[in-house]
Amino acid sequence: AQTVTQSQPEMSVQEAETVTLSCTYDTSESDYYLFWYKQPPSRQMILVIRQEAYKQQNATENRFSVNFQKAAKSFSLKISDSQLGDAAMYFCATWGYSGGGADGLTFGKGTHLIIQP
Amino acid sequence: DAGITQSPRHKVTETGTPVTLRCHQTENHRYMYWYRQDPGHGLRLIHYSYGVKDTDKGEVSDGYSVSRSKTEDFLLTLESATSSQTSVYFCAISPQGGQNIQYFGAGTRLSVL
């Protein structure tokens, strides 16, 4: 079983600044994956970034990057040059291979990101 | 939107009535999932499917059943809706299971009065 903890219910950042959203997780699986999803007010779930646990290199997607600390079971999301369109709920999620291969994702409770103009 | 259609988008029903939510995909992906989203809980897995007629329970499956008679359709049924099932329901699809990207539908907002 996996658990995901997002300790920041809400974060606020000035436009063009950098913000980091925290996520810690727990898993007994040796083979697992980590995700950040964005949910804007439209309610659509949008994948932001994905990290494979066996890869030491941190994933990057344009202005979005992660700091993956495997030993600490930490997976934070850094958003650089914040834009108004980044305002949303952000969910950290994990998937661990428990033999079946089909299990769903385990999500944290989310962080509400506010962008101040 | 990755070829996923959820219907209906909104539904209001009364306690004790049966409700069926539909997820339809045009991607021919093998894996399909139903999640519910409640304030303070993030998304939680209800049921999932790894092929036609192959389904299994997730974390919060009590009170729900699913069926998948065709690759493209995954139905979620509340046999007798309760107020605790008021939620937003999301369908997701994936070509290779959980380790790959899951693409989500737009969600169905269900209110049980």
mmCIF file with all atom_site columns, C-alpha atoms in Angstrom:
data_model
loop_
_atom_site.group_PDB
_atom_site.id
_atom_site.type_symbol
_atom_site.label_atom_id
_atom_site.label_alt_id
_atom_site.label_comp_id
_atom_site.label_asym_id
_atom_site.label_entity_id
_atom_site.label_seq_id
_atom_site.pdbx_PDB_ins_code
_atom_site.Cartn_x
_atom_site.Cartn_y
_atom_site.Cartn_z
_atom_site.occupancy
_atom_site.B_iso_or_equiv
_atom_site.pdbx_formal_charge
_atom_site.auth_seq_id
_atom_site.auth_comp_id
_atom_site.auth_asym_id
_atom_site.auth_atom_id
_atom_site.pdbx_PDB_model_num
ATOM 1   C CA . ALA A 1 1   ? 0.000   0.000  0.000   1.00 0.00 ? 1   ALA A CA 1
ATOM 2   C CA . GLN A 1 2   ? 1.061   3.558  -0.636  1.00 0.00 ? 2   GLN A CA 1
ATOM 3   C CA . THR A 1 3   ? 0.367   6.835  1.144   1.00 0.00 ? 3   THR A CA 1
ATOM 4   C CA . VAL A 1 4   ? 0.926   10.364 -0.081  1.00 0.00 ? 4   VAL A CA 1
ATOM 5   C CA . THR A 1 5   ? 1.092   13.438 2.143   1.00 0.00 ? 5   THR A CA 1
ATOM 6   C CA . GLN A 1 6   ? 0.862   17.036 0.979   1.00 0.00 ? 6   GLN A CA 1
ATOM 7   C CA . SER A 1 7   ? 1.424   19.183 4.028   1.00 0.00 ? 7   SER A CA 1
ATOM 8   C CA . GLN A 1 8   ? 0.564   22.535 2.432   1.00 0.00 ? 8   GLN A CA 1
ATOM 9   C CA . PRO A 1 9   ? -3.203  22.953 1.943   1.00 0.00 ? 9   PRO A CA 1
ATOM 10  C CA . GLU A 1 10  ? -2.611  26.326 0.283   1.00 0.00 ? 10  GLU A CA 1
ATOM 11  C CA . MET A 1 11  ? 0.323   28.255 -1.150  1.00 0.00 ? 11  MET A CA 1
ATOM 12  C CA . SER A 1 12  ? 0.526   31.770 -2.576  1.00 0.00 ? 12  SER A CA 1
ATOM 13  C CA . VAL A 1 13  ? 3.176   33.217 -4.893  1.00 0.00 ? 13  VAL A CA 1
ATOM 14  C CA . GLN A 1 14  ? 3.706   36.412 -6.822  1.00 0.00 ? 14  GLN A CA 1
ATOM 15  C CA . GLU A 1 15  ? 3.507   36.204 -10.576 1.00 0.00 ? 15  GLU A CA 1
ATOM 16  C CA . ALA A 1 16  ? 6.940   35.511 -12.139 1.00 0.00 ? 16  ALA A CA 1
ATOM 17  C CA . GLU A 1 17  ? 8.309   34.155 -8.850  1.00 0.00 ? 17  GLU A CA 1
ATOM 18  C CA . THR A 1 18  ? 9.251   30.564 -8.035  1.00 0.00 ? 18  THR A CA 1
ATOM 19  C CA . VAL A 1 19  ? 7.241   28.310 -5.751  1.00 0.00 ? 19  VAL A CA 1
ATOM 20  C CA . THR A 1 20  ? 7.842   24.808 -4.426  1.00 0.00 ? 20  THR A CA 1
ATOM 21  C CA . LEU A 1 21  ? 5.054   22.419 -3.473  1.00 0.00 ? 21  LEU A CA 1
ATOM 22  C CA . SER A 1 22  ? 5.919   19.649 -1.041  1.00 0.00 ? 22  SER A CA 1
ATOM 23  C CA . CYS A 1 23  ? 5.007   15.981 -1.190  1.00 0.00 ? 23  CYS A CA 1
ATOM 24  C CA . THR A 1 24  ? 6.135   13.016 0.855   1.00 0.00 ? 24  THR A CA 1
ATOM 25  C CA . TYR A 1 25  ? 5.125   9.451  0.225   1.00 0.00 ? 25  TYR A CA 1
ATOM 26  C CA . ASP A 1 26  ? 5.446   6.007  1.654   1.00 0.00 ? 26  ASP A CA 1
ATOM 27  C CA . THR A 1 27  ? 5.532   2.797  -0.295  1.00 0.00 ? 27  THR A CA 1
ATOM 28  C CA . SER A 1 28  ? 6.706   -0.742 0.217   1.00 0.00 ? 28  SER A CA 1
ATOM 29  C CA . GLU A 1 29  ? 7.252   -1.245 -3.491  1.00 0.00 ? 29  GLU A CA 1
ATOM 30  C CA . SER A 1 30  ? 10.714  -1.136 -4.995  1.00 0.00 ? 30  SER A CA 1
ATOM 31  C CA . ASP A 1 31  ? 9.350   -0.281 -8.424  1.00 0.00 ? 31  ASP A CA 1
ATOM 32  C CA . TYR A 1 32  ? 7.141   2.785  -8.376  1.00 0.00 ? 32  TYR A CA 1
ATOM 33  C CA . TYR A 1 33  ? 6.314   6.016  -10.145 1.00 0.00 ? 33  TYR A CA 1
ATOM 34  C CA . LEU A 1 34  ? 5.459   9.502  -8.955  1.00 0.00 ? 34  LEU A CA 1
ATOM 35  C CA . PHE A 1 35  ? 3.237   12.093 -10.579 1.00 0.00 ? 35  PHE A CA 1
ATOM 36  C CA . TRP A 1 36  ? 2.089   15.661 -10.187 1.00 0.00 ? 36  TRP A CA 1
ATOM 37  C CA . TYR A 1 37  ? -1.357  16.492 -11.543 1.00 0.00 ? 37  TYR A CA 1
ATOM 38  C CA . LYS A 1 38  ? -2.878  19.948 -11.902 1.00 0.00 ? 38  LYS A CA 1
ATOM 39  C CA . GLN A 1 39  ? -6.610  20.593 -11.508 1.00 0.00 ? 39  GLN A CA 1
ATOM 40  C CA . PRO A 1 40  ? -7.698  24.092 -12.588 1.00 0.00 ? 40  PRO A CA 1
ATOM 41  C CA . PRO A 1 41  ? -11.190 25.427 -11.821 1.00 0.00 ? 41  PRO A CA 1
ATOM 42  C CA . SER A 1 42  ? -12.447 23.617 -14.930 1.00 0.00 ? 42  SER A CA 1
ATOM 43  C CA . ARG A 1 43  ? -12.006 20.424 -12.870 1.00 0.00 ? 43  ARG A CA 1
ATOM 44  C CA . GLN A 1 44  ? -9.965  18.714 -15.590 1.00 0.00 ? 44  GLN A CA 1
ATOM 45  C CA . MET A 1 45  ? -7.054  16.632 -14.242 1.00 0.00 ? 45  MET A CA 1
ATOM 46  C CA . ILE A 1 46  ? -3.910  17.439 -16.206 1.00 0.00 ? 46  ILE A CA 1
ATOM 47  C CA . LEU A 1 47  ? -0.605  15.609 -15.856 1.00 0.00 ? 47  LEU A CA 1
ATOM 48  C CA . VAL A 1 48  ? 2.213   18.029 -15.072 1.00 0.00 ? 48  VAL A CA 1
ATOM 49  C CA . ILE A 1 49  ? 5.198   15.752 -14.616 1.00 0.00 ? 49  ILE A CA 1
ATOM 50  C CA . ARG A 1 50  ? 6.114   12.106 -14.039 1.00 0.00 ? 50  ARG A CA 1
ATOM 51  C CA . GLN A 1 51  ? 9.134   10.575 -12.301 1.00 0.00 ? 51  GLN A CA 1
ATOM 52  C CA . GLU A 1 52  ? 10.289  6.977  -12.447 1.00 0.00 ? 52  GLU A CA 1
ATOM 53  C CA . ALA A 1 53  ? 11.726  6.007  -9.082  1.00 0.00 ? 53  ALA A CA 1
ATOM 54  C CA . TYR A 1 54  ? 14.625  4.047  -10.542 1.00 0.00 ? 54  TYR A CA 1
ATOM 55  C CA . LYS A 1 55  ? 15.859  7.167  -12.353 1.00 0.00 ? 55  LYS A CA 1
ATOM 56  C CA . GLN A 1 56  ? 18.077  9.402  -10.265 1.00 0.00 ? 56  GLN A CA 1
ATOM 57  C CA . GLN A 1 57  ? 17.776  12.350 -12.601 1.00 0.00 ? 57  GLN A CA 1
ATOM 58  C CA . ASN A 1 58  ? 15.011  14.753 -11.670 1.00 0.00 ? 58  ASN A CA 1
ATOM 59  C CA . ALA A 1 59  ? 12.268  15.141 -14.263 1.00 0.00 ? 59  ALA A CA 1
ATOM 60  C CA . THR A 1 60  ? 11.766  18.513 -15.933 1.00 0.00 ? 60  THR A CA 1
ATOM 61  C CA . GLU A 1 61  ? 8.992   19.867 -18.146 1.00 0.00 ? 61  GLU A CA 1
ATOM 62  C CA . ASN A 1 62  ? 9.589   23.459 -19.214 1.00 0.00 ? 62  ASN A CA 1
ATOM 63  C CA . ARG A 1 63  ? 8.963   25.624 -16.112 1.00 0.00 ? 63  ARG A CA 1
ATOM 64  C CA . PHE A 1 64  ? 8.125   22.611 -13.961 1.00 0.00 ? 64  PHE A CA 1
ATOM 65  C CA . SER A 1 65  ? 10.752  20.484 -12.269 1.00 0.00 ? 65  SER A CA 1
ATOM 66  C CA . VAL A 1 66  ? 10.880  18.074 -9.380  1.00 0.00 ? 66  VAL A CA 1
ATOM 67  C CA . ASN A 1 67  ? 13.273  17.469 -6.534  1.00 0.00 ? 67  ASN A CA 1
ATOM 68  C CA . PHE A 1 68  ? 13.145  13.716 -6.002  1.00 0.00 ? 68  PHE A CA 1
ATOM 69  C CA . GLN A 1 69  ? 14.821  12.536 -2.813  1.00 0.00 ? 69  GLN A CA 1
ATOM 70  C CA . LYS A 1 70  ? 14.326  8.777  -2.827  1.00 0.00 ? 70  LYS A CA 1
ATOM 71  C CA . ALA A 1 71  ? 15.857  8.032  0.566   1.00 0.00 ? 71  ALA A CA 1
ATOM 72  C CA . ALA A 1 72  ? 13.753  10.719 2.197   1.00 0.00 ? 72  ALA A CA 1
ATOM 73  C CA . LYS A 1 73  ? 10.683  9.695  0.165   1.00 0.00 ? 73  LYS A CA 1
ATOM 74  C CA . SER A 1 74  ? 10.202  13.279 -0.896  1.00 0.00 ? 74  SER A CA 1
ATOM 75  C CA . PHE A 1 75  ? 8.929   14.503 -4.267  1.00 0.00 ? 75  PHE A CA 1
ATOM 76  C CA . SER A 1 76  ? 8.521   18.279 -4.432  1.00 0.00 ? 76  SER A CA 1
ATOM 77  C CA . LEU A 1 77  ? 7.382   20.288 -7.445  1.00 0.00 ? 77  LEU A CA 1
ATOM 78  C CA . LYS A 1 78  ? 9.074   23.543 -8.369  1.00 0.00 ? 78  LYS A CA 1
ATOM 79  C CA . ILE A 1 79  ? 7.293   26.001 -10.615 1.00 0.00 ? 79  ILE A CA 1
ATOM 80  C CA . SER A 1 80  ? 9.534   28.712 -12.046 1.00 0.00 ? 80  SER A CA 1
ATOM 81  C CA . ASP A 1 81  ? 8.356   32.029 -13.470 1.00 0.00 ? 81  ASP A CA 1
ATOM 82  C CA . SER A 1 82  ? 4.832   31.474 -12.093 1.00 0.00 ? 82  SER A CA 1
ATOM 83  C CA . GLN A 1 83  ? 2.024   32.509 -14.392 1.00 0.00 ? 83  GLN A CA 1
ATOM 84  C CA . LEU A 1 84  ? -1.617  33.303 -13.702 1.00 0.00 ? 84  LEU A CA 1
ATOM 85  C CA . GLY A 1 85  ? -2.580  30.160 -15.572 1.00 0.00 ? 85  GLY A CA 1
ATOM 86  C CA . ASP A 1 86  ? -0.702  28.071 -13.011 1.00 0.00 ? 86  ASP A CA 1
ATOM 87  C CA . ALA A 1 87  ? -3.366  28.806 -10.405 1.00 0.00 ? 87  ALA A CA 1
ATOM 88  C CA . ALA A 1 88  ? -4.955  25.441 -9.582  1.00 0.00 ? 88  ALA A CA 1
ATOM 89  C CA . MET A 1 89  ? -5.078  22.542 -7.180  1.00 0.00 ? 89  MET A CA 1
ATOM 90  C CA . TYR A 1 90  ? -1.965  20.396 -7.447  1.00 0.00 ? 90  TYR A CA 1
ATOM 91  C CA . PHE A 1 91  ? -2.049  16.738 -6.541  1.00 0.00 ? 91  PHE A CA 1
ATOM 92  C CA . CYS A 1 92  ? 0.892   14.485 -5.881  1.00 0.00 ? 92  CYS A CA 1
ATOM 93  C CA . ALA A 1 93  ? 0.291   10.825 -6.693  1.00 0.00 ? 93  ALA A CA 1
ATOM 94  C CA . THR A 1 94  ? 2.145   7.546  -6.678  1.00 0.00 ? 94  THR A CA 1
ATOM 95  C CA . TRP A 1 95  ? 1.805   4.156  -8.266  1.00 0.00 ? 95  TRP A CA 1
ATOM 96  C CA . GLY A 1 96  ? 3.592   1.064  -7.070  1.00 0.00 ? 96  GLY A CA 1
ATOM 97  C CA . TYR A 1 97  ? 3.915   -2.243 -8.849  1.00 0.00 ? 97  TYR A CA 1
ATOM 98  C CA . SER A 1 98  ? 2.389   -4.812 -6.528  1.00 0.00 ? 98  SER A CA 1
ATOM 99  C CA . GLY A 1 99  ? 2.288   -7.642 -9.038  1.00 0.00 ? 99  GLY A CA 1
ATOM 100 C CA . GLY A 1 100 ? -0.955  -6.896 -10.808 1.00 0.00 ? 100 GLY A CA 1
ATOM 101 C CA . GLY A 1 101 ? 0.206   -3.955 -12.864 1.00 0.00 ? 101 GLY A CA 1
ATOM 102 C CA . ALA A 1 102 ? -3.268  -2.489 -13.109 1.00 0.00 ? 102 ALA A CA 1
ATOM 103 C CA . ASP A 1 103 ? -3.741  -0.787 -9.775  1.00 0.00 ? 103 ASP A CA 1
ATOM 104 C CA . GLY A 1 104 ? -4.784  2.833  -9.702  1.00 0.00 ? 104 GLY A CA 1
ATOM 105 C CA . LEU A 1 105 ? -2.958  5.861  -8.391  1.00 0.00 ? 105 LEU A CA 1
ATOM 106 C CA . THR A 1 106 ? -2.788  6.925  -4.762  1.00 0.00 ? 106 THR A CA 1
ATOM 107 C CA . PHE A 1 107 ? -3.277  10.677 -4.411  1.00 0.00 ? 107 PHE A CA 1
ATOM 108 C CA . GLY A 1 108 ? -2.465  13.256 -1.778  1.00 0.00 ? 108 GLY A CA 1
ATOM 109 C CA . LYS A 1 109 ? -5.112  15.686 -0.612  1.00 0.00 ? 109 LYS A CA 1
ATOM 110 C CA . GLY A 1 110 ? -3.831  18.496 -2.793  1.00 0.00 ? 110 GLY A CA 1
ATOM 111 C CA . THR A 1 111 ? -2.312  21.963 -2.503  1.00 0.00 ? 111 THR A CA 1
ATOM 112 C CA . HIS A 1 112 ? -4.255  24.993 -3.655  1.00 0.00 ? 112 HIS A CA 1
ATOM 113 C CA . LEU A 1 113 ? -1.853  27.312 -5.480  1.00 0.00 ? 113 LEU A CA 1
ATOM 114 C CA . ILE A 1 114 ? -2.757  30.994 -5.695  1.00 0.00 ? 114 ILE A CA 1
ATOM 115 C CA . ILE A 1 115 ? -0.910  33.307 -8.074  1.00 0.00 ? 115 ILE A CA 1
ATOM 116 C CA . GLN A 1 116 ? -0.847  36.953 -7.015  1.00 0.00 ? 116 GLN A CA 1
ATOM 117 C CA . PRO A 1 117 ? -0.675  39.371 -9.976  1.00 0.00 ? 117 PRO A CA 1
ATOM 118 C CA . ASP B 2 1   ? -9.149  15.433 -23.844 1.00 0.00 ? 1   ASP B CA 1
ATOM 119 C CA . ALA B 2 2   ? -7.578  12.077 -24.709 1.00 0.00 ? 2   ALA B CA 1
ATOM 120 C CA . GLY B 2 3   ? -10.814 10.759 -26.184 1.00 0.00 ? 3   GLY B CA 1
ATOM 121 C CA . ILE B 2 4   ? -12.675 10.218 -22.904 1.00 0.00 ? 4   ILE B CA 1
ATOM 122 C CA . THR B 2 5   ? -16.319 11.090 -22.481 1.00 0.00 ? 5   THR B CA 1
ATOM 123 C CA . GLN B 2 6   ? -18.135 10.857 -19.176 1.00 0.00 ? 6   GLN B CA 1
ATOM 124 C CA . SER B 2 7   ? -21.902 10.969 -19.034 1.00 0.00 ? 7   SER B CA 1
ATOM 125 C CA . PRO B 2 8   ? -23.845 12.506 -17.559 1.00 0.00 ? 8   PRO B CA 1
ATOM 126 C CA . ARG B 2 9   ? -21.762 15.530 -16.533 1.00 0.00 ? 9   ARG B CA 1
ATOM 127 C CA . HIS B 2 10  ? -24.160 16.407 -13.744 1.00 0.00 ? 10  HIS B CA 1
ATOM 128 C CA . LYS B 2 11  ? -26.842 14.396 -12.001 1.00 0.00 ? 11  LYS B CA 1
ATOM 129 C CA . VAL B 2 12  ? -29.127 14.948 -9.070  1.00 0.00 ? 12  VAL B CA 1
ATOM 130 C CA . THR B 2 13  ? -30.894 11.934 -7.661  1.00 0.00 ? 13  THR B CA 1
ATOM 131 C CA . GLU B 2 14  ? -32.693 10.776 -4.556  1.00 0.00 ? 14  GLU B CA 1
ATOM 132 C CA . THR B 2 15  ? -31.507 8.425  -1.859  1.00 0.00 ? 15  THR B CA 1
ATOM 133 C CA . GLY B 2 16  ? -32.248 4.814  -2.675  1.00 0.00 ? 16  GLY B CA 1
ATOM 134 C CA . THR B 2 17  ? -32.400 5.159  -6.448  1.00 0.00 ? 17  THR B CA 1
ATOM 135 C CA . PRO B 2 18  ? -30.005 3.332  -8.773  1.00 0.00 ? 18  PRO B CA 1
ATOM 136 C CA . VAL B 2 19  ? -27.534 5.416  -10.736 1.00 0.00 ? 19  VAL B CA 1
ATOM 137 C CA . THR B 2 20  ? -25.213 4.470  -13.591 1.00 0.00 ? 20  THR B CA 1
ATOM 138 C CA . LEU B 2 21  ? -22.338 6.607  -14.769 1.00 0.00 ? 21  LEU B CA 1
ATOM 139 C CA . ARG B 2 22  ? -20.733 5.929  -18.099 1.00 0.00 ? 22  ARG B CA 1
ATOM 140 C CA . CYS B 2 23  ? -17.168 6.339  -19.270 1.00 0.00 ? 23  CYS B CA 1
ATOM 141 C CA . HIS B 2 24  ? -16.527 6.010  -22.988 1.00 0.00 ? 24  HIS B CA 1
ATOM 142 C CA . GLN B 2 25  ? -13.098 6.079  -24.619 1.00 0.00 ? 25  GLN B CA 1
ATOM 143 C CA . THR B 2 26  ? -11.998 6.192  -28.224 1.00 0.00 ? 26  THR B CA 1
ATOM 144 C CA . GLU B 2 27  ? -8.325  5.363  -27.530 1.00 0.00 ? 27  GLU B CA 1
ATOM 145 C CA . ASN B 2 28  ? -8.667  1.566  -27.286 1.00 0.00 ? 28  ASN B CA 1
ATOM 146 C CA . HIS B 2 29  ? -6.703  1.636  -24.014 1.00 0.00 ? 29  HIS B CA 1
ATOM 147 C CA . ARG B 2 30  ? -6.735  -1.544 -21.981 1.00 0.00 ? 30  ARG B CA 1
ATOM 148 C CA . TYR B 2 31  ? -6.913  -0.026 -18.493 1.00 0.00 ? 31  TYR B CA 1
ATOM 149 C CA . MET B 2 32  ? -9.783  2.040  -17.129 1.00 0.00 ? 32  MET B CA 1
ATOM 150 C CA . TYR B 2 33  ? -10.390 3.450  -13.673 1.00 0.00 ? 33  TYR B CA 1
ATOM 151 C CA . TRP B 2 34  ? -13.103 5.081  -11.601 1.00 0.00 ? 34  TRP B CA 1
ATOM 152 C CA . TYR B 2 35  ? -12.148 7.560  -8.882  1.00 0.00 ? 35  TYR B CA 1
ATOM 153 C CA . ARG B 2 36  ? -14.165 9.776  -6.594  1.00 0.00 ? 36  ARG B CA 1
ATOM 154 C CA . GLN B 2 37  ? -13.050 13.191 -5.412  1.00 0.00 ? 37  GLN B CA 1
ATOM 155 C CA . ASP B 2 38  ? -14.223 14.655 -2.129  1.00 0.00 ? 38  ASP B CA 1
ATOM 156 C CA . PRO B 2 39  ? -13.050 17.777 -0.308  1.00 0.00 ? 39  PRO B CA 1
ATOM 157 C CA . GLY B 2 40  ? -10.096 16.961 1.917   1.00 0.00 ? 40  GLY B CA 1
ATOM 158 C CA . HIS B 2 41  ? -9.519  13.552 0.364   1.00 0.00 ? 41  HIS B CA 1
ATOM 159 C CA . GLY B 2 42  ? -7.996  14.059 -3.040  1.00 0.00 ? 42  GLY B CA 1
ATOM 160 C CA . LEU B 2 43  ? -8.964  11.314 -5.494  1.00 0.00 ? 43  LEU B CA 1
ATOM 161 C CA . ARG B 2 44  ? -9.636  7.780  -4.304  1.00 0.00 ? 44  ARG B CA 1
ATOM 162 C CA . LEU B 2 45  ? -9.859  4.675  -6.435  1.00 0.00 ? 45  LEU B CA 1
ATOM 163 C CA . ILE B 2 46  ? -13.249 2.940  -6.557  1.00 0.00 ? 46  ILE B CA 1
ATOM 164 C CA . HIS B 2 47  ? -12.800 0.178  -9.146  1.00 0.00 ? 47  HIS B CA 1
ATOM 165 C CA . TYR B 2 48  ? -10.584 -0.506 -12.090 1.00 0.00 ? 48  TYR B CA 1
ATOM 166 C CA . SER B 2 49  ? -10.546 -2.686 -15.185 1.00 0.00 ? 49  SER B CA 1
ATOM 167 C CA . TYR B 2 50  ? -7.650  -4.354 -16.955 1.00 0.00 ? 50  TYR B CA 1
ATOM 168 C CA . GLY B 2 51  ? -9.639  -5.712 -19.868 1.00 0.00 ? 51  GLY B CA 1
ATOM 169 C CA . VAL B 2 52  ? -13.100 -6.642 -21.052 1.00 0.00 ? 52  VAL B CA 1
ATOM 170 C CA . LYS B 2 53  ? -14.935 -8.299 -18.176 1.00 0.00 ? 53  LYS B CA 1
ATOM 171 C CA . ASP B 2 54  ? -11.797 -8.021 -16.003 1.00 0.00 ? 54  ASP B CA 1
ATOM 172 C CA . THR B 2 55  ? -12.351 -5.719 -13.051 1.00 0.00 ? 55  THR B CA 1
ATOM 173 C CA . ASP B 2 56  ? -11.180 -5.366 -9.491  1.00 0.00 ? 56  ASP B CA 1
ATOM 174 C CA . LYS B 2 57  ? -11.910 -3.325 -6.386  1.00 0.00 ? 57  LYS B CA 1
ATOM 175 C CA . GLY B 2 58  ? -10.122 -0.225 -5.270  1.00 0.00 ? 58  GLY B CA 1
ATOM 176 C CA . GLU B 2 59  ? -9.838  1.552  -1.944  1.00 0.00 ? 59  GLU B CA 1
ATOM 177 C CA . VAL B 2 60  ? -13.482 2.708  -1.654  1.00 0.00 ? 60  VAL B CA 1
ATOM 178 C CA . SER B 2 61  ? -15.507 0.099  -3.544  1.00 0.00 ? 61  SER B CA 1
ATOM 179 C CA . ASP B 2 62  ? -18.328 -0.484 -1.019  1.00 0.00 ? 62  ASP B CA 1
ATOM 180 C CA . GLY B 2 63  ? -21.690 0.472  -2.513  1.00 0.00 ? 63  GLY B CA 1
ATOM 181 C CA . TYR B 2 64  ? -20.397 0.463  -6.103  1.00 0.00 ? 64  TYR B CA 1
ATOM 182 C CA . SER B 2 65  ? -20.265 -2.055 -8.896  1.00 0.00 ? 65  SER B CA 1
ATOM 183 C CA . VAL B 2 66  ? -18.740 -1.836 -12.359 1.00 0.00 ? 66  VAL B CA 1
ATOM 184 C CA . SER B 2 67  ? -19.035 -3.541 -15.696 1.00 0.00 ? 67  SER B CA 1
ATOM 185 C CA . ARG B 2 68  ? -16.997 -3.561 -18.855 1.00 0.00 ? 68  ARG B CA 1
ATOM 186 C CA . SER B 2 69  ? -18.564 -5.487 -21.722 1.00 0.00 ? 69  SER B CA 1
ATOM 187 C CA . LYS B 2 70  ? -16.654 -3.586 -24.408 1.00 0.00 ? 70  LYS B CA 1
ATOM 188 C CA . THR B 2 71  ? -13.170 -2.109 -24.493 1.00 0.00 ? 71  THR B CA 1
ATOM 189 C CA . GLU B 2 72  ? -14.513 1.386  -24.924 1.00 0.00 ? 72  GLU B CA 1
ATOM 190 C CA . ASP B 2 73  ? -17.112 1.474  -22.144 1.00 0.00 ? 73  ASP B CA 1
ATOM 191 C CA . PHE B 2 74  ? -16.700 1.262  -18.371 1.00 0.00 ? 74  PHE B CA 1
ATOM 192 C CA . LEU B 2 75  ? -19.852 1.663  -16.314 1.00 0.00 ? 75  LEU B CA 1
ATOM 193 C CA . LEU B 2 76  ? -20.059 2.576  -12.648 1.00 0.00 ? 76  LEU B CA 1
ATOM 194 C CA . THR B 2 77  ? -23.296 1.682  -10.856 1.00 0.00 ? 77  THR B CA 1
ATOM 195 C CA . LEU B 2 78  ? -24.604 2.792  -7.512  1.00 0.00 ? 78  LEU B CA 1
ATOM 196 C CA . GLU B 2 79  ? -27.246 0.177  -6.792  1.00 0.00 ? 79  GLU B CA 1
ATOM 197 C CA . SER B 2 80  ? -28.963 2.269  -4.145  1.00 0.00 ? 80  SER B CA 1
ATOM 198 C CA . ALA B 2 81  ? -27.528 5.756  -3.898  1.00 0.00 ? 81  ALA B CA 1
ATOM 199 C CA . THR B 2 82  ? -26.796 7.256  -0.480  1.00 0.00 ? 82  THR B CA 1
ATOM 200 C CA . SER B 2 83  ? -25.959 10.824 0.507   1.00 0.00 ? 83  SER B CA 1
ATOM 201 C CA . SER B 2 84  ? -22.394 9.745  1.287   1.00 0.00 ? 84  SER B CA 1
ATOM 202 C CA . GLN B 2 85  ? -21.969 9.019  -2.424  1.00 0.00 ? 85  GLN B CA 1
ATOM 203 C CA . THR B 2 86  ? -22.437 12.665 -3.298  1.00 0.00 ? 86  THR B CA 1
ATOM 204 C CA . SER B 2 87  ? -19.140 13.395 -4.997  1.00 0.00 ? 87  SER B CA 1
ATOM 205 C CA . VAL B 2 88  ? -17.346 14.162 -8.232  1.00 0.00 ? 88  VAL B CA 1
ATOM 206 C CA . TYR B 2 89  ? -16.545 11.001 -10.159 1.00 0.00 ? 89  TYR B CA 1
ATOM 207 C CA . PHE B 2 90  ? -13.633 10.762 -12.557 1.00 0.00 ? 90  PHE B CA 1
ATOM 208 C CA . CYS B 2 91  ? -12.897 8.126  -15.132 1.00 0.00 ? 91  CYS B CA 1
ATOM 209 C CA . ALA B 2 92  ? -9.314  7.575  -16.248 1.00 0.00 ? 92  ALA B CA 1
ATOM 210 C CA . ILE B 2 93  ? -7.694  5.480  -18.953 1.00 0.00 ? 93  ILE B CA 1
ATOM 211 C CA . SER B 2 94  ? -4.177  4.227  -19.467 1.00 0.00 ? 94  SER B CA 1
ATOM 212 C CA . PRO B 2 95  ? -2.494  2.210  -22.209 1.00 0.00 ? 95  PRO B CA 1
ATOM 213 C CA . GLN B 2 96  ? -0.093  0.376  -19.919 1.00 0.00 ? 96  GLN B CA 1
ATOM 214 C CA . GLY B 2 97  ? -1.536  0.417  -16.455 1.00 0.00 ? 97  GLY B CA 1
ATOM 215 C CA . GLY B 2 98  ? -0.727  2.532  -13.451 1.00 0.00 ? 98  GLY B CA 1
ATOM 216 C CA . GLN B 2 99  ? 2.932   3.118  -14.143 1.00 0.00 ? 99  GLN B CA 1
ATOM 217 C CA . ASN B 2 100 ? 2.063   4.951  -17.280 1.00 0.00 ? 100 ASN B CA 1
ATOM 218 C CA . ILE B 2 101 ? 0.210   8.184  -17.652 1.00 0.00 ? 101 ILE B CA 1
ATOM 219 C CA . GLN B 2 102 ? -3.453  8.103  -16.723 1.00 0.00 ? 102 GLN B CA 1
ATOM 220 C CA . TYR B 2 103 ? -5.680  10.413 -18.746 1.00 0.00 ? 103 TYR B CA 1
ATOM 221 C CA . PHE B 2 104 ? -8.758  11.701 -17.017 1.00 0.00 ? 104 PHE B CA 1
ATOM 222 C CA . GLY B 2 105 ? -12.234 12.522 -18.180 1.00 0.00 ? 105 GLY B CA 1
ATOM 223 C CA . ALA B 2 106 ? -13.950 15.783 -17.283 1.00 0.00 ? 106 ALA B CA 1
ATOM 224 C CA . GLY B 2 107 ? -15.768 14.311 -14.293 1.00 0.00 ? 107 GLY B CA 1
ATOM 225 C CA . THR B 2 108 ? -19.393 13.780 -13.272 1.00 0.00 ? 108 THR B CA 1
ATOM 226 C CA . ARG B 2 109 ? -20.827 15.748 -10.389 1.00 0.00 ? 109 ARG B CA 1
ATOM 227 C CA . LEU B 2 110 ? -23.367 13.574 -8.568  1.00 0.00 ? 110 LEU B CA 1
ATOM 228 C CA . SER B 2 111 ? -25.648 14.889 -5.854  1.00 0.00 ? 111 SER B CA 1
ATOM 229 C CA . VAL B 2 112 ? -27.724 12.419 -3.821  1.00 0.00 ? 112 VAL B CA 1
ATOM 230 C CA . LEU B 2 113 ? -30.493 14.154 -1.900  1.00 0.00 ? 113 LEU B CA 1
#
